[in-house]
PDB file of C-alpha atoms and ligand atoms in Angstrom:
ATOM      1  CA  MET A   1     -18.893   7.800   2.254  1.00 96.00           C
ATOM      2  CA  GLU A   2     -20.254   5.315   4.781  1.00 97.00           C
ATOM      3  CA  ILE A   3     -17.979   2.252   4.594  1.00 98.00           C
ATOM      4  CA  ARG A   4     -20.116  -0.365   6.360  1.00 98.00           C
ATOM      5  CA  GLY A   5     -21.825  -2.733   3.931  1.00 98.00           C
ATOM      6  CA  LYS A   6     -19.909  -1.471   0.887  1.00 98.00           C
ATOM      7  CA  THR A   7     -17.577  -3.597  -1.240  1.00 98.00           C
ATOM      8  CA  ALA A   8     -14.000  -2.356  -1.661  1.00 98.00           C
ATOM      9  CA  VAL A   9     -11.347  -3.437  -4.153  1.00 99.00           C
ATOM     10  CA  VAL A  10      -7.762  -3.067  -2.930  1.00 98.00           C
ATOM     11  CA  THR A  11      -5.044  -3.755  -5.507  1.00 98.00           C
ATOM     12  CA  GLY A  12      -1.779  -4.969  -4.016  1.00 98.00           C
ATOM     13  CA  GLY A  13      -3.735  -5.968  -0.902  1.00 98.00           C
ATOM     14  CA  SER A  14      -1.693  -9.059  -0.137  1.00 97.00           C
ATOM     15  CA  ARG A  15       1.165  -7.287   1.633  1.00 96.00           C
ATOM     16  CA  GLY A  16       2.416  -4.008   3.083  1.00 98.00           C
ATOM     17  CA  ILE A  17       0.316  -0.872   2.709  1.00 98.00           C
ATOM     18  CA  GLY A  18      -2.467  -2.576   0.715  1.00 98.00           C
ATOM     19  CA  ARG A  19      -2.873  -5.245   3.375  1.00 98.00           C
ATOM     20  CA  ALA A  20      -3.194  -2.574   6.084  1.00 98.00           C
ATOM     21  CA  ILE A  21      -5.808  -0.707   4.004  1.00 98.00           C
ATOM     22  CA  ALA A  22      -7.784  -3.922   3.374  1.00 98.00           C
ATOM     23  CA  LEU A  23      -7.833  -4.804   7.081  1.00 98.00           C
ATOM     24  CA  ARG A  24      -8.782  -1.273   8.080  1.00 98.00           C
ATOM     25  CA  LEU A  25     -11.689  -1.198   5.594  1.00 98.00           C
ATOM     26  CA  ALA A  26     -12.807  -4.642   6.787  1.00 98.00           C
ATOM     27  CA  SER A  27     -12.686  -3.417  10.390  1.00 98.00           C
ATOM     28  CA  GLU A  28     -15.130  -0.691   9.343  1.00 98.00           C
ATOM     29  CA  GLY A  29     -17.504  -3.265   7.829  1.00 98.00           C
ATOM     30  CA  ALA A  30     -16.611  -3.363   4.119  1.00 98.00           C
ATOM     31  CA  ASN A  31     -16.477  -6.546   2.065  1.00 98.00           C
ATOM     32  CA  ILE A  32     -13.025  -6.780   0.516  1.00 98.00           C
ATOM     33  CA  ALA A  33     -11.597  -7.937  -2.815  1.00 98.00           C
ATOM     34  CA  ILE A  34      -7.845  -8.337  -2.512  1.00 98.00           C
ATOM     35  CA  ILE A  35      -5.903  -8.244  -5.758  1.00 98.00           C
ATOM     36  CA  SER A  36      -2.294  -9.376  -5.997  1.00 97.00           C
ATOM     37  CA  SER A  37      -0.077 -10.328  -8.886  1.00 97.00           C
ATOM     38  CA  GLY A  38       1.346 -13.622  -7.728  1.00 89.00           C
ATOM     39  CA  SER A  39       1.485 -14.141  -3.979  1.00 73.00           C
ATOM     40  CA  SER A  40      -1.915 -15.833  -3.784  1.00 81.00           C
ATOM     41  CA  ASP A  41      -1.035 -17.381  -0.391  1.00 94.00           C
ATOM     42  CA  ALA A  42      -0.464 -13.950   1.137  1.00 96.00           C
ATOM     43  CA  ALA A  43      -3.634 -12.602  -0.507  1.00 97.00           C
ATOM     44  CA  GLU A  44      -5.662 -15.584   0.769  1.00 97.00           C
ATOM     45  CA  LYS A  45      -4.232 -15.033   4.253  1.00 97.00           C
ATOM     46  CA  THR A  46      -5.281 -11.376   4.252  1.00 97.00           C
ATOM     47  CA  ALA A  47      -8.746 -12.307   2.963  1.00 97.00           C
ATOM     48  CA  LEU A  48      -9.144 -14.930   5.715  1.00 98.00           C
ATOM     49  CA  GLU A  49      -8.034 -12.372   8.316  1.00 98.00           C
ATOM     50  CA  CYS A  50     -10.656  -9.887   7.039  1.00 98.00           C
ATOM     51  CA  GLN A  51     -13.346 -12.574   7.288  1.00 98.00           C
ATOM     52  CA  GLY A  52     -12.218 -14.087  10.592  1.00 98.00           C
ATOM     53  CA  SER A  53     -11.528 -10.880  12.508  1.00 98.00           C
ATOM     54  CA  PHE A  54     -14.351  -8.693  11.198  1.00 98.00           C
ATOM     55  CA  GLY A  55     -17.062 -11.022   9.835  1.00 98.00           C
ATOM     56  CA  VAL A  56     -17.112  -9.456   6.365  1.00 98.00           C
ATOM     57  CA  LYS A  57     -17.004 -11.211   2.997  1.00 98.00           C
ATOM     58  CA  ALA A  58     -13.548 -11.230   1.410  1.00 98.00           C
ATOM     59  CA  GLY A  59     -11.903 -12.825  -1.604  1.00 98.00           C
ATOM     60  CA  ALA A  60      -8.411 -13.040  -3.081  1.00 97.00           C
ATOM     61  CA  TYR A  61      -7.906 -12.462  -6.819  1.00 97.00           C
ATOM     62  CA  THR A  62      -4.741 -12.953  -8.847  1.00 97.00           C
ATOM     63  CA  LEU A  63      -4.359 -10.283 -11.535  1.00 98.00           C
ATOM     64  CA  ASP A  64      -1.612  -8.342 -13.255  1.00 98.00           C
ATOM     65  CA  VAL A  65      -3.273  -4.919 -13.130  1.00 98.00           C
ATOM     66  CA  SER A  66      -1.282  -3.762 -16.172  1.00 98.00           C
ATOM     67  CA  ASP A  67      -3.329  -6.197 -18.319  1.00 98.00           C
ATOM     68  CA  PHE A  68      -6.387  -4.297 -19.606  1.00 98.00           C
ATOM     69  CA  SER A  69      -8.599  -7.240 -20.576  1.00 98.00           C
ATOM     70  CA  ALA A  70      -7.647  -9.380 -17.566  1.00 98.00           C
ATOM     71  CA  SER A  71      -8.570  -6.417 -15.319  1.00 98.00           C
ATOM     72  CA  LYS A  72     -12.009  -6.341 -16.942  1.00 98.00           C
ATOM     73  CA  GLU A  73     -12.516 -10.056 -16.267  1.00 98.00           C
ATOM     74  CA  THR A  74     -11.430  -9.719 -12.633  1.00 98.00           C
ATOM     75  CA  VAL A  75     -13.758  -6.765 -12.020  1.00 98.00           C
ATOM     76  CA  ALA A  76     -16.642  -8.854 -13.430  1.00 98.00           C
ATOM     77  CA  LYS A  77     -15.663 -11.821 -11.223  1.00 98.00           C
ATOM     78  CA  ILE A  78     -15.525  -9.619  -8.116  1.00 98.00           C
ATOM     79  CA  LYS A  79     -18.968  -8.236  -8.944  1.00 98.00           C
ATOM     80  CA  SER A  80     -20.495 -11.690  -9.220  1.00 98.00           C
ATOM     81  CA  GLU A  81     -18.847 -12.936  -6.009  1.00 98.00           C
ATOM     82  CA  LEU A  82     -18.887  -9.904  -3.702  1.00 98.00           C
ATOM     83  CA  GLY A  83     -21.417  -7.522  -5.275  1.00 97.00           C
ATOM     84  CA  SER A  84     -20.978  -4.098  -6.867  1.00 98.00           C
ATOM     85  CA  ALA A  85     -17.824  -2.483  -5.496  1.00 98.00           C
ATOM     86  CA  THR A  86     -18.073   1.267  -4.938  1.00 98.00           C
ATOM     87  CA  ILE A  87     -14.662   1.753  -3.290  1.00 99.00           C
ATOM     88  CA  LEU A  88     -11.427   1.324  -5.268  1.00 99.00           C
ATOM     89  CA  VAL A  89      -7.949   1.661  -3.787  1.00 99.00           C
ATOM     90  CA  ASN A  90      -5.260   1.604  -6.482  1.00 99.00           C
ATOM     91  CA  ASN A  91      -2.286   0.563  -4.378  1.00 98.00           C
ATOM     92  CA  ALA A  92      -0.438  -2.058  -6.478  1.00 98.00           C
ATOM     93  CA  GLY A  93       3.042  -0.785  -7.213  1.00 98.00           C
ATOM     94  CA  ILE A  94       6.560  -1.794  -8.117  1.00 98.00           C
ATOM     95  CA  THR A  95       9.972  -0.151  -8.363  1.00 98.00           C
ATOM     96  CA  ARG A  96      12.751  -0.756 -10.889  1.00 98.00           C
ATOM     97  CA  ASP A  97      15.147   1.875  -9.577  1.00 97.00           C
ATOM     98  CA  GLY A  98      18.275   2.985 -11.385  1.00 97.00           C
ATOM     99  CA  LEU A  99      19.824   5.998 -13.040  1.00 98.00           C
ATOM    100  CA  ALA A 100      18.008   7.126 -16.183  1.00 98.00           C
ATOM    101  CA  ALA A 101      21.083   6.343 -18.284  1.00 98.00           C
ATOM    102  CA  MET A 102      20.945   2.724 -17.110  1.00 97.00           C
ATOM    103  CA  THR A 103      17.164   2.181 -17.179  1.00 98.00           C
ATOM    104  CA  SER A 104      15.989  -0.337 -19.773  1.00 98.00           C
ATOM    105  CA  GLU A 105      12.886   0.144 -21.857  1.00 98.00           C
ATOM    106  CA  SER A 106      11.318  -2.971 -20.358  1.00 98.00           C
ATOM    107  CA  ASP A 107      11.865  -1.752 -16.780  1.00 98.00           C
ATOM    108  CA  PHE A 108      10.401   1.666 -17.615  1.00 98.00           C
ATOM    109  CA  ASP A 109       7.375   0.042 -19.273  1.00 98.00           C
ATOM    110  CA  ALA A 110       6.858  -2.363 -16.358  1.00 98.00           C
ATOM    111  CA  VAL A 111       6.771   0.448 -13.791  1.00 98.00           C
ATOM    112  CA  ILE A 112       4.442   2.678 -15.822  1.00 99.00           C
ATOM    113  CA  GLY A 113       2.321  -0.361 -16.733  1.00 99.00           C
ATOM    114  CA  THR A 114       1.738  -1.457 -13.142  1.00 98.00           C
ATOM    115  CA  ASN A 115       1.725   1.836 -11.258  1.00 98.00           C
ATOM    116  CA  LEU A 116      -0.078   4.120 -13.721  1.00 99.00           C
ATOM    117  CA  LYS A 117      -1.809   2.106 -16.429  1.00 99.00           C
ATOM    118  CA  GLY A 118      -2.859  -0.446 -13.809  1.00 99.00           C
ATOM    119  CA  ALA A 119      -4.749   2.277 -11.928  1.00 99.00           C
ATOM    120  CA  PHE A 120      -6.382   3.470 -15.154  1.00 99.00           C
ATOM    121  CA  ASN A 121      -7.385  -0.107 -16.052  1.00 99.00           C
ATOM    122  CA  MET A 122      -9.147  -0.605 -12.727  1.00 99.00           C
ATOM    123  CA  VAL A 123     -10.904   2.767 -12.906  1.00 99.00           C
ATOM    124  CA  ARG A 124     -11.917   2.157 -16.526  1.00 98.00           C
ATOM    125  CA  HIS A 125     -13.595  -1.145 -15.702  1.00 98.00           C
ATOM    126  CA  MET A 126     -15.170  -0.086 -12.405  1.00 98.00           C
ATOM    127  CA  LEU A 127     -16.611   3.211 -13.604  1.00 98.00           C
ATOM    128  CA  GLY A 128     -19.694   1.557 -15.110  1.00 98.00           C
ATOM    129  CA  ILE A 129     -20.508   0.102 -11.683  1.00 98.00           C
ATOM    130  CA  PHE A 130     -19.948   3.452  -9.946  1.00 98.00           C
ATOM    131  CA  ILE A 131     -22.219   5.226 -12.436  1.00 97.00           C
ATOM    132  CA  ARG A 132     -24.981   2.612 -12.117  1.00 97.00           C
ATOM    133  CA  GLU A 133     -24.721   2.707  -8.307  1.00 97.00           C
ATOM    134  CA  ARG A 134     -24.631   6.541  -8.382  1.00 95.00           C
ATOM    135  CA  GLN A 135     -21.706   6.513  -5.958  1.00 97.00           C
ATOM    136  CA  GLY A 136     -18.034   5.688  -5.953  1.00 98.00           C
ATOM    137  CA  CYS A 137     -14.790   6.593  -4.315  1.00 98.00           C
ATOM    138  CA  ILE A 138     -11.248   6.127  -5.612  1.00 99.00           C
ATOM    139  CA  VAL A 139      -8.011   6.461  -3.653  1.00 99.00           C
ATOM    140  CA  ASN A 140      -4.761   6.239  -5.603  1.00 99.00           C
ATOM    141  CA  ILE A 141      -1.581   5.473  -3.683  1.00 99.00           C
ATOM    142  CA  SER A 142       1.011   7.791  -5.207  1.00 99.00           C
ATOM    143  CA  SER A 143       4.317   8.743  -3.550  1.00 98.00           C
ATOM    144  CA  VAL A 144       6.323  11.795  -2.520  1.00 98.00           C
ATOM    145  CA  SER A 145       8.610  10.749  -5.399  1.00 98.00           C
ATOM    146  CA  GLY A 146       5.806  11.864  -7.694  1.00 98.00           C
ATOM    147  CA  ILE A 147       5.738  15.302  -6.044  1.00 98.00           C
ATOM    148  CA  ILE A 148       9.402  16.163  -5.538  1.00 98.00           C
ATOM    149  CA  GLY A 149      11.156  13.611  -7.780  1.00 98.00           C
ATOM    150  CA  ASN A 150      14.033  11.388  -6.714  1.00 97.00           C
ATOM    151  CA  ALA A 151      17.371  10.726  -8.398  1.00 97.00           C
ATOM    152  CA  GLY A 152      17.526   7.099  -9.503  1.00 98.00           C
ATOM    153  CA  GLN A 153      13.746   6.744  -9.698  1.00 98.00           C
ATOM    154  CA  CYS A 154      12.803   8.279 -13.066  1.00 98.00           C
ATOM    155  CA  SER A 155      10.280   5.576 -13.977  1.00 98.00           C
ATOM    156  CA  TYR A 156       8.778   5.382 -10.490  1.00 98.00           C
ATOM    157  CA  SER A 157       8.557   9.175 -10.043  1.00 98.00           C
ATOM    158  CA  ALA A 158       6.983   9.551 -13.497  1.00 98.00           C
ATOM    159  CA  SER A 159       4.403   6.872 -12.715  1.00 99.00           C
ATOM    160  CA  LYS A 160       3.542   8.420  -9.361  1.00 99.00           C
ATOM    161  CA  ALA A 161       3.350  11.982 -10.769  1.00 99.00           C
ATOM    162  CA  GLY A 162       1.118  10.526 -13.491  1.00 99.00           C
ATOM    163  CA  LEU A 163      -1.147   9.104 -10.789  1.00 98.00           C
ATOM    164  CA  ILE A 164      -1.562  12.587  -9.332  1.00 99.00           C
ATOM    165  CA  GLY A 165      -2.588  13.916 -12.762  1.00 99.00           C
ATOM    166  CA  LEU A 166      -4.977  10.994 -13.167  1.00 99.00           C
ATOM    167  CA  THR A 167      -6.429  11.705  -9.714  1.00 99.00           C
ATOM    168  CA  LYS A 168      -7.080  15.383 -10.403  1.00 99.00           C
ATOM    169  CA  SER A 169      -8.564  14.828 -13.865  1.00 99.00           C
ATOM    170  CA  LEU A 170     -10.851  12.051 -12.605  1.00 98.00           C
ATOM    171  CA  ALA A 171     -11.902  14.230  -9.674  1.00 98.00           C
ATOM    172  CA  LYS A 172     -13.041  16.990 -12.053  1.00 98.00           C
ATOM    173  CA  GLU A 173     -14.607  14.619 -14.577  1.00 98.00           C
ATOM    174  CA  LEU A 174     -16.525  12.498 -12.066  1.00 98.00           C
ATOM    175  CA  ALA A 175     -17.599  15.078  -9.467  1.00 98.00           C
ATOM    176  CA  PRO A 176     -20.887  15.813 -11.288  1.00 97.00           C
ATOM    177  CA  ARG A 177     -21.774  12.126 -10.816  1.00 97.00           C
ATOM    178  CA  GLY A 178     -20.953  12.203  -7.099  1.00 97.00           C
ATOM    179  CA  ILE A 179     -17.821  10.107  -7.573  1.00 98.00           C
ATOM    180  CA  ARG A 180     -14.697  11.304  -5.732  1.00 98.00           C
ATOM    181  CA  CYS A 181     -11.029  10.618  -6.432  1.00 98.00           C
ATOM    182  CA  ASN A 182      -8.111  11.436  -4.123  1.00 99.00           C
ATOM    183  CA  ALA A 183      -4.509  10.356  -3.649  1.00 99.00           C
ATOM    184  CA  VAL A 184      -2.213   9.532  -0.759  1.00 99.00           C
ATOM    185  CA  ALA A 185       1.494  10.247  -1.207  1.00 99.00           C
ATOM    186  CA  PRO A 186       3.513   8.203   1.294  1.00 98.00           C
ATOM    187  CA  GLY A 187       7.147   8.902   2.104  1.00 98.00           C
ATOM    188  CA  PHE A 188       9.250   6.038   3.456  1.00 98.00           C
ATOM    189  CA  ILE A 189       7.017   3.311   4.892  1.00 98.00           C
ATOM    190  CA  LYS A 190       8.218   0.081   6.532  1.00 97.00           C
ATOM    191  CA  THR A 191       7.297  -2.645   4.001  1.00 97.00           C
ATOM    192  CA  ASP A 192       9.014  -5.166   1.731  1.00 96.00           C
ATOM    193  CA  MET A 193       9.509  -2.328  -0.779  1.00 96.00           C
ATOM    194  CA  THR A 194      11.851  -0.429   1.554  1.00 96.00           C
ATOM    195  CA  SER A 195      13.464  -3.412   3.289  1.00 94.00           C
ATOM    196  CA  GLY A 196      16.643  -3.207   1.205  1.00 92.00           C
ATOM    197  CA  LEU A 197      17.263   0.509   1.857  1.00 93.00           C
ATOM    198  CA  ASP A 198      19.628   2.168   4.329  1.00 94.00           C
ATOM    199  CA  LEU A 199      16.993   2.798   6.996  1.00 93.00           C
ATOM    200  CA  GLU A 200      19.321   4.646   9.398  1.00 94.00           C
ATOM    201  CA  ARG A 201      20.199   7.197   6.730  1.00 95.00           C
ATOM    202  CA  ILE A 202      16.527   7.629   5.847  1.00 96.00           C
ATOM    203  CA  GLU A 203      15.511   8.134   9.480  1.00 97.00           C
ATOM    204  CA  LYS A 204      18.037  10.958   9.763  1.00 97.00           C
ATOM    205  CA  ALA A 205      16.561  12.642   6.662  1.00 97.00           C
ATOM    206  CA  VAL A 206      12.934  12.469   7.838  1.00 98.00           C
ATOM    207  CA  PRO A 207      11.957  15.495   9.966  1.00 98.00           C
ATOM    208  CA  LEU A 208       9.865  13.275  12.289  1.00 98.00           C
ATOM    209  CA  GLY A 209      12.879  10.946  12.627  1.00 98.00           C
ATOM    210  CA  ARG A 210      11.371   7.617  11.631  1.00 97.00           C
ATOM    211  CA  LEU A 211       9.760   5.612   8.851  1.00 98.00           C
ATOM    212  CA  GLY A 212       5.973   5.445   8.689  1.00 98.00           C
ATOM    213  CA  SER A 213       3.870   2.332   9.200  1.00 98.00           C
ATOM    214  CA  PRO A 214       1.430   0.822   6.685  1.00 98.00           C
ATOM    215  CA  GLU A 215      -1.348   1.535   9.192  1.00 98.00           C
ATOM    216  CA  GLU A 216      -0.556   5.270   9.110  1.00 98.00           C
ATOM    217  CA  VAL A 217      -1.056   5.252   5.321  1.00 99.00           C
ATOM    218  CA  ALA A 218      -4.279   3.253   5.785  1.00 99.00           C
ATOM    219  CA  ASP A 219      -5.548   5.938   8.193  1.00 98.00           C
ATOM    220  CA  ALA A 220      -5.178   8.586   5.474  1.00 99.00           C
ATOM    221  CA  ALA A 221      -6.792   6.398   2.790  1.00 99.00           C
ATOM    222  CA  VAL A 222      -9.796   5.673   4.996  1.00 98.00           C
ATOM    223  CA  PHE A 223     -10.055   9.338   5.995  1.00 98.00           C
ATOM    224  CA  LEU A 224     -10.277  10.286   2.300  1.00 98.00           C
ATOM    225  CA  ILE A 225     -12.896   7.604   1.607  1.00 98.00           C
ATOM    226  CA  LYS A 226     -15.094   9.019   4.375  1.00 98.00           C
ATOM    227  CA  ALA A 227     -14.498  12.709   3.565  1.00 98.00           C
ATOM    228  CA  ASP A 228     -17.497  13.490   1.350  1.00 98.00           C
ATOM    229  CA  TYR A 229     -16.436  17.070   0.559  1.00 98.00           C
ATOM    230  CA  ILE A 230     -12.846  16.274  -0.442  1.00 98.00           C
ATOM    231  CA  THR A 231     -11.943  15.404  -4.019  1.00 99.00           C
ATOM    232  CA  GLY A 232      -8.818  15.892  -6.148  1.00 99.00           C
ATOM    233  CA  GLU A 233      -6.646  16.123  -3.022  1.00 99.00           C
ATOM    234  CA  VAL A 234      -3.189  14.640  -2.440  1.00 99.00           C
ATOM    235  CA  VAL A 235      -2.397  13.876   1.209  1.00 99.00           C
ATOM    236  CA  ARG A 236       1.260  13.341   2.104  1.00 98.00           C
ATOM    237  CA  VAL A 237       1.984  10.735   4.800  1.00 99.00           C
ATOM    238  CA  ASP A 238       5.731  11.222   4.946  1.00 98.00           C
ATOM    239  CA  GLY A 239       6.954  12.441   8.339  1.00 98.00           C
ATOM    240  CA  GLY A 240       7.677  15.759   6.650  1.00 98.00           C
ATOM    241  CA  ILE A 241      10.261  14.581   4.131  1.00 98.00           C
ATOM    242  CA  ALA A 242       8.635  16.406   1.224  1.00 98.00           C
ATOM    243  CA  ILE A 243       8.182  19.753   3.020  1.00 97.00           C
TER     244      ILE A 243
HETATM  245  P1  NDP B   1       4.913  -4.073  -1.405  1.00 68.67           P
HETATM  246  O1  NDP B   1       6.056  -4.345  -2.325  1.00 68.67           O
HETATM  247  O2  NDP B   1       5.014  -4.466   0.023  1.00 68.67           O
HETATM  248  O3  NDP B   1       3.558  -4.726  -2.015  1.00 68.67           O
HETATM  249  C1  NDP B   1       3.235  -4.475  -3.343  1.00 68.67           C
HETATM  250  C2  NDP B   1       1.863  -5.040  -3.618  1.00 68.67           C
HETATM  251  O4  NDP B   1       1.520  -4.751  -4.996  1.00 68.67           O
HETATM  252  C3  NDP B   1       1.791  -6.550  -3.464  1.00 68.67           C
HETATM  253  O5  NDP B   1       0.524  -6.893  -2.973  1.00 68.67           O
HETATM  254  C4  NDP B   1       1.963  -7.052  -4.898  1.00 68.67           C
HETATM  255  O6  NDP B   1       1.388  -8.315  -5.133  1.00 68.67           O
HETATM  256  C5  NDP B   1       1.171  -5.977  -5.640  1.00 68.67           C
HETATM  257  N1  NDP B   1       1.515  -5.905  -7.051  1.00 68.67           N
HETATM  258  C6  NDP B   1       2.725  -5.617  -7.613  1.00 68.67           C
HETATM  259  N2  NDP B   1       2.646  -5.645  -8.944  1.00 68.67           N
HETATM  260  C7  NDP B   1       1.366  -5.948  -9.250  1.00 68.67           C
HETATM  261  C8  NDP B   1       0.655  -6.134 -10.467  1.00 68.67           C
HETATM  262  N3  NDP B   1       1.250  -5.999 -11.659  1.00 68.67           N
HETATM  263  N4  NDP B   1      -0.658  -6.452 -10.410  1.00 68.67           N
HETATM  264  C9  NDP B   1      -1.287  -6.604  -9.215  1.00 68.67           C
HETATM  265  N5  NDP B   1      -0.672  -6.437  -8.033  1.00 68.67           N
HETATM  266  C10 NDP B   1       0.638  -6.116  -8.052  1.00 68.67           C
HETATM  267  O7  NDP B   1       4.628  -2.515  -1.557  1.00 68.67           O
HETATM  268  P2  NDP B   1       4.200  -1.401  -0.489  1.00 68.67           P
HETATM  269  O8  NDP B   1       3.134  -1.923   0.382  1.00 68.67           O
HETATM  270  O9  NDP B   1       5.417  -0.815   0.107  1.00 68.67           O
HETATM  271  O10 NDP B   1       3.615  -0.295  -1.474  1.00 68.67           O
HETATM  272  C11 NDP B   1       2.240  -0.190  -1.790  1.00 68.67           C
HETATM  273  C12 NDP B   1       2.052   1.055  -2.642  1.00 68.67           C
HETATM  274  O11 NDP B   1       2.509   2.195  -1.927  1.00 68.67           O
HETATM  275  C13 NDP B   1       2.831   1.017  -3.956  1.00 68.67           C
HETATM  276  O12 NDP B   1       2.078   1.610  -4.977  1.00 68.67           O
HETATM  277  C14 NDP B   1       4.048   1.863  -3.646  1.00 68.67           C
HETATM  278  O13 NDP B   1       4.584   2.434  -4.803  1.00 68.67           O
HETATM  279  C15 NDP B   1       3.449   2.909  -2.721  1.00 68.67           C
HETATM  280  N6  NDP B   1       4.430   3.545  -1.878  1.00 68.67           N
HETATM  281  C16 NDP B   1       5.180   2.810  -0.994  1.00 68.67           C
HETATM  282  C17 NDP B   1       6.126   3.448  -0.212  1.00 68.67           C
HETATM  283  C18 NDP B   1       6.965   2.717   0.784  1.00 68.67           C
HETATM  284  O14 NDP B   1       7.854   3.354   1.378  1.00 68.67           O
HETATM  285  N7  NDP B   1       6.753   1.438   1.037  1.00 68.67           N
HETATM  286  C19 NDP B   1       6.369   4.905  -0.327  1.00 68.67           C
HETATM  287  C20 NDP B   1       5.524   5.560  -1.284  1.00 68.67           C
HETATM  288  C21 NDP B   1       4.592   4.905  -2.014  1.00 68.67           C
HETATM  289  P3  NDP B   1       2.247  -9.678  -4.831  1.00 68.67           P
HETATM  290  O15 NDP B   1       2.196  -9.863  -3.348  1.00 68.67           O
HETATM  291  O16 NDP B   1       1.515 -10.728  -5.587  1.00 68.67           O
HETATM  292  O17 NDP B   1       3.638  -9.419  -5.341  1.00 68.67           O
END
């Protein structure tokens, strides 16, 4: 898909990987809607950077993506302010790590609600636009935890494996309408999410010997948006940790 002139919605675009994806899409000429749950200052800053550095339109929107009806309202607001978005990057994500025996119901629900249901909510409310525009492209940010599992991450791994199932089903269901859906599965990427981890130990475990950068995940997301003959694919960006 040609990116220039399109409108893209990036959930979790205020920080980390989402911010890098938003800036990369803006650099290629897309107007950008940045969704974040609470850090409206960071989201505003990213939106201003998209506008100032690349001359595109950009807006910051506060939304808890796990809220079905609020997601609908935000999609409508984005449409009226930035036009019909035909690119959706479901990147918003949280962790509530812990052993299964210690995981509370509310933590499990929060992780599935944001990471998996949040992606469904956005797709559900943007599909009408994609169908009317006769084009659309979805990239879901999953994780290697959703492919190989990870002790202490039962809720997170389940949500990210669920995203892969969602990706493949949507790819099959929407292909006849020319709408594609792919996923990126990052390994360990240097962001706020990994800042509390033992980075030295992780670097030793990664075959390529280092953590990835948000920009390296953005490269894969943008590649998939442009790749018109790829749908239902999951691209690992993990330095080889899930080989
Ligand atoms: P960060 O913690 O740096 O940023 C998370 C982003 O998601 C923020 O913009 C945050 O908004 C937003 N967000 C969280 N909850 C919600 C919600 N309920 N509604 C809307 N927005 C929300 O995360 P990363 O950049 O590290 O991760 C981005 C994605 O990549 C996540 O899905 C994560 O699971 C995945 N990933 C990350 C890896 C890593 O090593 N970092 C590895 C594998 C996958 P706010 O600023 O308002 O809090």
